[in-house]
Amino acid sequence: MIRRGAGIVLLASTVICLSGAVVTAPEVAAEPPPTNVPLEYGQTRDIAVVPLPGQPEGMAVDPGDGSIWSGSNRPNSSADVWHWDSEGRLLQTYTLENHVPAEHGVNGITLDGDGRVYALDYSGARAVRIDPSTGEQTVYATFADLPACAAAAGAPCEPSPVDRPAWPNWATFAPDGTMYVSDLNQATIWKVPAGGGAAEIWYQNQDFASVYSVNGMQFDAAGRLNFVVTVSLSPDITTIGRGVVYRIELDSNGSPGRLERVAVVAQGDGLAIGTSGRIYLPISNPIINSIQVVDPNTGSIVGELPTLVDRVNRSIPYSTPASVAFSGTSLIVSNHGLLAIDPHQWAILELGVGETGLPLHYPVGLE
């Protein structure tokens, strides 16, 4: 998920153009909460305005009760995880224990089959597991700060000329309970064994080295791990400065197989896959602010939702959407509001897409 930091200079001209366009009236309230009537394709309604510290990031929807989970990625603040019911009523706020305010807060969020929540925390480079039934928090996984390969002399390293700390950013489970986690800084996909512990390097590629590297991920129906590199800095003229969607096959031992390039997109952040196989990407470039729809069979962008007018001219405009998760035939969207001045833009939105999501994996019995 694209956030504050040195990499924002890539979008400096965009920021200048839009700095005045992201403000809404100071007392704008959310639209009525969702009803049982499905949204039409491309139609949006507001679910909730998030509490301070704001800046919602990760997104997960409970497949049982439809409740919604997100968390604050706001810099130098507490790392809060919020839980709403399916109609946008705030049920509970969990503040991550032992979080030291830092450049980022909560990033990706995912769920297991026993009702527990996993929040990726930039502070400490860790995955924190929350048990909502008791409120107990435990550190489920940790992610190493790898040295740059140029200075590593054969040790585990990040394939980048610049040494940056680990930034666990997006998590998704495989059927066997292995958690795969993208590292937005270190051009790395990690795997965490079922039950947790120190993450292991699963896949790295020098072409992923970037100010904003590997981001949203999900397994498709064929068992391939699909993911997006937010800003490609590879020398390929067709991709430089853009987002690229890839997928990797897994062999019978769970090792990475062949890498395929699926599509070249705008600066994709999170990722969700529909039952049709189409890939939905929130675009965090602040001049676009859309959800792009990709046909993985052709690599073409077949939709950009909602319309430009609807993105801008509504009670809560789309503002650097970060993550998406399916709920029925809609996507639930975290409206991150990276450049927002009005805190009402830090919100949870619902977008009709006319299909249900490909089911995620929710392992049970993880100790």
XYZ file of C-alpha atoms in Angstrom:
367
model
C 0.000 0.000 0.000
C 1.487 3.324 -1.007
C 2.063 5.637 1.939
C 4.032 8.648 3.131
C 7.777 8.518 2.668
C 10.577 9.314 0.288
C 8.827 7.556 -2.578
C 6.096 10.168 -2.743
C 8.458 12.345 -4.768
C 7.573 10.148 -7.734
C 4.106 11.644 -7.590
C 5.100 15.187 -6.664
C 3.563 16.816 -9.700
C 0.364 14.891 -9.113
C 0.226 16.031 -5.511
C 0.573 19.658 -6.583
C -2.263 19.260 -9.057
C -4.606 17.581 -6.580
C -3.786 19.099 -3.225
C -6.839 21.300 -3.437
C -9.113 18.736 -5.050
C -9.265 16.255 -2.207
C -11.050 18.470 0.315
C -14.746 18.111 1.114
C -17.021 20.201 3.292
C -15.927 19.861 6.911
C -19.230 18.466 8.170
C -19.977 15.906 5.441
C -21.533 12.807 6.994
C -21.608 9.271 5.668
C -24.495 8.313 3.440
C -27.114 5.972 4.933
C -25.694 2.599 5.899
C -26.063 -0.256 3.438
C -29.358 -2.062 3.064
C -30.133 -5.503 1.701
C -30.447 -4.048 -1.803
C -27.280 -4.844 -3.797
C -25.506 -1.938 -5.393
C -25.525 -1.636 -9.147
C -22.276 -2.064 -11.066
C -20.072 0.962 -10.401
C -22.373 2.437 -7.740
C -20.869 3.519 -4.401
C -22.264 4.099 -0.941
C -20.580 5.054 2.293
C -20.204 2.495 5.065
C -18.400 4.418 7.804
C -16.157 7.357 8.538
C -13.266 5.906 10.534
C -12.267 7.255 13.947
C -8.996 9.006 14.590
C -6.130 8.422 14.017
C -7.751 7.751 10.626
C -6.088 6.698 7.359
C -7.575 3.194 6.998
C -5.284 0.746 5.249
C -5.838 -3.021 5.218
C -9.255 -4.552 4.602
C -10.923 -7.853 5.503
C -14.541 -8.991 5.519
C -15.672 -11.874 7.717
C -17.249 -14.477 5.390
C -19.656 -15.553 8.114
C -21.289 -12.390 9.407
C -20.077 -9.827 6.854
C -18.403 -7.701 9.510
C -15.563 -5.459 8.389
C -12.014 -5.099 9.671
C -9.522 -2.339 8.901
C -6.715 -0.481 10.654
C -4.971 2.876 10.835
C -1.757 3.356 8.880
C -1.384 6.982 9.945
C 2.252 7.878 10.677
C 3.470 8.557 14.213
C 0.198 7.476 15.787
C -1.270 4.534 17.607
C -1.822 1.397 15.529
C -5.572 0.830 15.841
C -7.601 -2.018 14.358
C -11.314 -1.352 13.898
C -14.202 -3.810 13.709
C -17.577 -2.767 12.252
C -20.694 -4.800 11.668
C -21.856 -5.238 8.081
C -23.884 -2.022 8.254
C -20.991 0.142 9.415
C -21.628 0.325 13.153
C -18.336 0.351 15.047
C -18.182 -2.669 17.321
C -14.700 -2.495 18.817
C -11.316 -0.814 18.531
C -8.126 -2.724 19.300
C -4.917 -0.762 19.855
C -1.850 -2.864 19.075
C 0.242 -3.438 22.161
C 3.940 -2.510 22.175
C 3.571 -0.503 18.983
C 6.126 2.306 18.803
C 4.766 5.185 16.676
C 6.677 5.113 13.424
C 6.557 6.039 9.746
C 3.600 3.668 9.264
C 1.061 1.815 11.373
C -1.244 -1.084 10.478
C -0.924 -2.366 6.925
C -2.580 -5.575 5.686
C -5.269 -7.435 7.638
C -6.419 -11.016 7.181
C -8.557 -13.554 9.077
C -8.326 -17.226 9.916
C -11.131 -19.760 10.204
C -11.261 -19.527 14.001
C -12.294 -15.889 14.011
C -8.882 -14.434 14.758
C -7.467 -11.342 13.084
C -3.918 -10.800 11.823
C -2.672 -7.216 11.539
C 0.653 -6.371 9.910
C 2.465 -3.747 11.966
C 5.281 -1.678 10.478
C 6.607 -1.055 13.981
C 8.630 -4.137 14.871
C 8.004 -5.644 11.399
C 5.514 -8.128 12.806
C 2.154 -9.789 12.354
C 0.005 -9.366 15.464
C -2.813 -11.855 16.050
C -5.915 -10.613 17.859
C -8.485 -12.958 19.386
C -11.719 -10.907 19.453
C -13.344 -13.333 21.881
C -10.809 -12.489 24.594
C -9.015 -9.399 23.308
C -5.702 -11.234 23.659
C -2.876 -10.117 21.360
C 0.150 -12.205 20.412
C 3.006 -11.733 17.962
C 2.334 -14.346 15.275
C 5.273 -13.644 12.946
C 8.309 -11.409 12.542
C 10.104 -10.234 9.404
C 13.848 -9.687 9.129
C 15.532 -6.459 8.123
C 17.624 -7.766 5.218
C 20.836 -6.040 4.129
C 21.186 -4.905 0.536
C 22.614 -7.724 -1.552
C 25.499 -5.553 -2.712
C 26.914 -5.679 0.818
C 25.652 -9.044 2.015
C 28.447 -11.371 0.807
C 26.198 -14.367 0.232
C 23.952 -13.896 3.277
C 20.166 -13.532 2.945
C 19.590 -10.057 1.502
C 17.189 -7.774 -0.321
C 17.695 -7.412 -4.102
C 17.964 -3.655 -3.979
C 20.824 -1.156 -4.140
C 19.356 0.585 -1.074
C 19.100 -1.050 2.353
C 15.645 -0.443 3.813
C 13.820 -1.981 6.778
C 11.218 -4.715 6.426
C 7.717 -3.464 5.622
C 5.247 -6.365 5.871
C 2.375 -5.047 3.849
C -0.179 -7.639 2.731
C -0.967 -11.137 3.998
C -2.898 -14.021 2.483
C -3.249 -17.627 3.596
C -2.685 -20.747 1.497
C -4.931 -23.802 2.031
C -2.302 -25.477 4.250
C -2.187 -22.501 6.647
C 1.028 -21.005 5.321
C 0.800 -17.218 5.356
C 2.364 -15.352 2.419
C 3.320 -11.761 3.106
C 4.501 -9.072 0.697
C 7.316 -6.712 1.684
C 6.791 -3.277 0.188
C 10.376 -2.217 0.900
C 12.522 -5.299 0.392
C 11.252 -6.705 -2.944
C 10.464 -9.942 -1.126
C 7.550 -12.330 -0.663
C 7.799 -14.009 2.724
C 6.183 -17.200 3.943
C 5.219 -17.868 7.527
C 4.716 -21.537 8.446
C 1.323 -22.561 9.817
C 1.405 -21.664 13.496
C 3.650 -18.627 13.035
C 7.246 -17.761 13.830
C 10.081 -16.091 11.975
C 9.164 -15.499 8.328
C 11.247 -17.179 5.630
C 12.184 -15.714 2.259
C 9.957 -17.382 -0.341
C 10.544 -15.362 -3.515
C 12.642 -12.368 -4.536
C 13.255 -10.620 -7.822
C 15.470 -7.661 -8.648
C 12.787 -6.381 -11.014
C 10.586 -5.797 -7.960
C 13.063 -3.413 -6.292
C 11.271 -0.099 -5.942
C 10.228 2.639 -3.546
C 6.894 0.762 -3.459
C 7.452 -2.884 -4.271
C 5.339 -6.012 -3.732
C 1.844 -5.196 -2.511
C -1.626 -6.854 -2.605
C -1.766 -10.641 -3.116
C -4.294 -13.467 -3.509
C -4.332 -17.035 -4.773
C -6.382 -17.604 -7.919
C -8.557 -20.628 -8.714
C -5.551 -22.439 -10.221
C -3.553 -22.010 -7.015
C -1.191 -19.372 -8.419
C -0.191 -16.475 -6.200
C -1.241 -13.225 -7.895
C 0.272 -9.944 -6.701
C 0.990 -6.391 -7.790
C 4.224 -4.393 -7.751
C 2.948 -0.887 -7.092
C 5.632 1.147 -8.889
C 7.898 -0.748 -11.251
C 11.401 0.650 -11.593
C 12.680 -2.109 -13.873
C 14.322 -0.822 -17.070
C 11.435 -2.101 -19.229
C 10.078 1.003 -20.966
C 6.553 -0.481 -21.001
C 6.374 -0.750 -17.217
C 8.640 1.839 -15.623
C 6.724 4.035 -13.203
C 3.606 1.902 -13.548
C 2.077 -0.954 -11.613
C 2.568 -4.552 -12.774
C 0.449 -7.574 -11.882
C 2.292 -10.902 -11.711
C 1.467 -14.465 -10.758
C 3.664 -17.344 -9.624
C 2.894 -21.021 -9.813
C 3.599 -23.195 -6.770
C 5.120 -26.646 -7.205
C 4.042 -29.708 -5.219
C 6.333 -28.696 -2.342
C 5.004 -25.132 -2.192
C 8.154 -23.692 -3.757
C 7.846 -20.853 -6.282
C 7.633 -21.911 -9.903
C 7.266 -19.920 -13.086
C 6.711 -16.160 -12.853
C 4.244 -14.644 -15.337
C 3.448 -11.018 -16.040
C -0.324 -10.639 -16.124
C -0.949 -6.953 -16.802
C 0.484 -3.458 -16.692
C -1.772 -1.143 -14.709
C -1.687 2.131 -12.797
C -0.167 2.214 -9.313
C -2.071 -0.723 -7.838
C -2.276 -1.118 -4.088
C -4.383 -3.969 -2.700
C -5.841 -6.793 -4.796
C -8.964 -8.959 -4.877
C -10.087 -11.609 -7.375
C -13.681 -12.212 -8.453
C -15.248 -15.572 -9.221
C -14.898 -14.677 -12.910
C -11.132 -14.500 -12.403
C -11.082 -10.757 -12.927
C -8.624 -8.877 -10.713
C -9.718 -5.732 -8.871
C -7.005 -3.216 -7.985
C -7.445 -0.042 -5.922
C -5.275 2.612 -7.553
C -3.507 4.789 -5.020
C -2.157 7.304 -7.520
C -3.867 10.455 -6.185
C -4.754 11.675 -9.672
C -6.632 8.449 -10.516
C -8.284 7.153 -7.300
C -10.159 4.350 -9.026
C -10.620 0.604 -8.898
C -9.171 -0.911 -12.072
C -10.533 -4.220 -13.317
C -8.140 -6.550 -15.151
C -8.951 -9.529 -17.352
C -6.045 -11.885 -16.588
C -6.616 -13.836 -19.799
C -5.854 -10.845 -22.019
C -3.964 -8.556 -19.630
C -6.318 -5.727 -20.506
C -8.036 -3.264 -18.199
C -11.742 -3.920 -18.769
C -13.165 -1.510 -16.218
C -12.340 1.578 -14.173
C -14.763 2.140 -11.316
C -16.579 4.261 -10.430
C -16.843 6.890 -13.152
C -14.552 9.876 -12.838
C -17.512 12.104 -11.942
C -18.650 9.711 -9.228
C -15.131 9.413 -7.816
C -14.974 13.157 -7.266
C -18.513 14.477 -6.979
C -19.920 12.558 -4.030
C -20.245 13.021 -0.278
C -16.920 11.257 0.305
C -14.720 11.354 -2.815
C -12.441 8.453 -3.606
C -9.038 9.398 -2.205
C -6.088 7.003 -2.681
C -8.110 3.818 -2.110
C -5.817 1.269 -0.489
C -7.394 -2.166 -0.064
C -10.476 -4.052 -1.176
C -12.337 -7.161 -0.001
C -15.492 -8.773 -1.345
C -18.845 -8.656 0.424
C -21.577 -10.227 -1.670
C -21.467 -8.594 -5.099
C -19.641 -5.535 -3.768
C -16.131 -4.549 -2.848
C -15.525 -2.969 0.544
C -12.878 -0.278 0.030
C -10.561 1.427 2.515
C -10.461 5.087 1.457
C -6.974 5.841 2.741
C -6.975 9.570 1.995
C -3.209 9.981 1.800
C -3.515 13.663 0.868
C -6.843 14.338 2.547
C -7.224 17.457 4.638
C -10.787 16.664 5.674
C -10.745 13.653 8.063
C -14.164 12.583 6.769
C -12.353 11.247 3.719
C -10.809 8.546 5.937
C -13.658 6.195 5.308
C -14.911 2.755 4.370
C -16.841 2.623 1.084
C -18.840 -0.028 -0.739
C -18.593 -0.407 -4.538
C -20.908 -2.597 -6.604
C -19.065 -4.849 -9.060
C -21.758 -7.324 -10.114
C -19.988 -10.511 -9.012
C -18.936 -12.305 -5.862
C -15.353 -12.834 -4.841
C -13.200 -15.895 -5.263
C -13.155 -17.380 -1.730
C -10.079 -16.750 0.352
C -8.481 -19.458 2.489
C -9.338 -19.379 6.189
C -7.232 -22.039 7.957
C -8.324 -23.409 11.325
C -6.321 -24.717 14.249
C -3.315 -22.433 13.872
C -1.485 -22.540 17.213
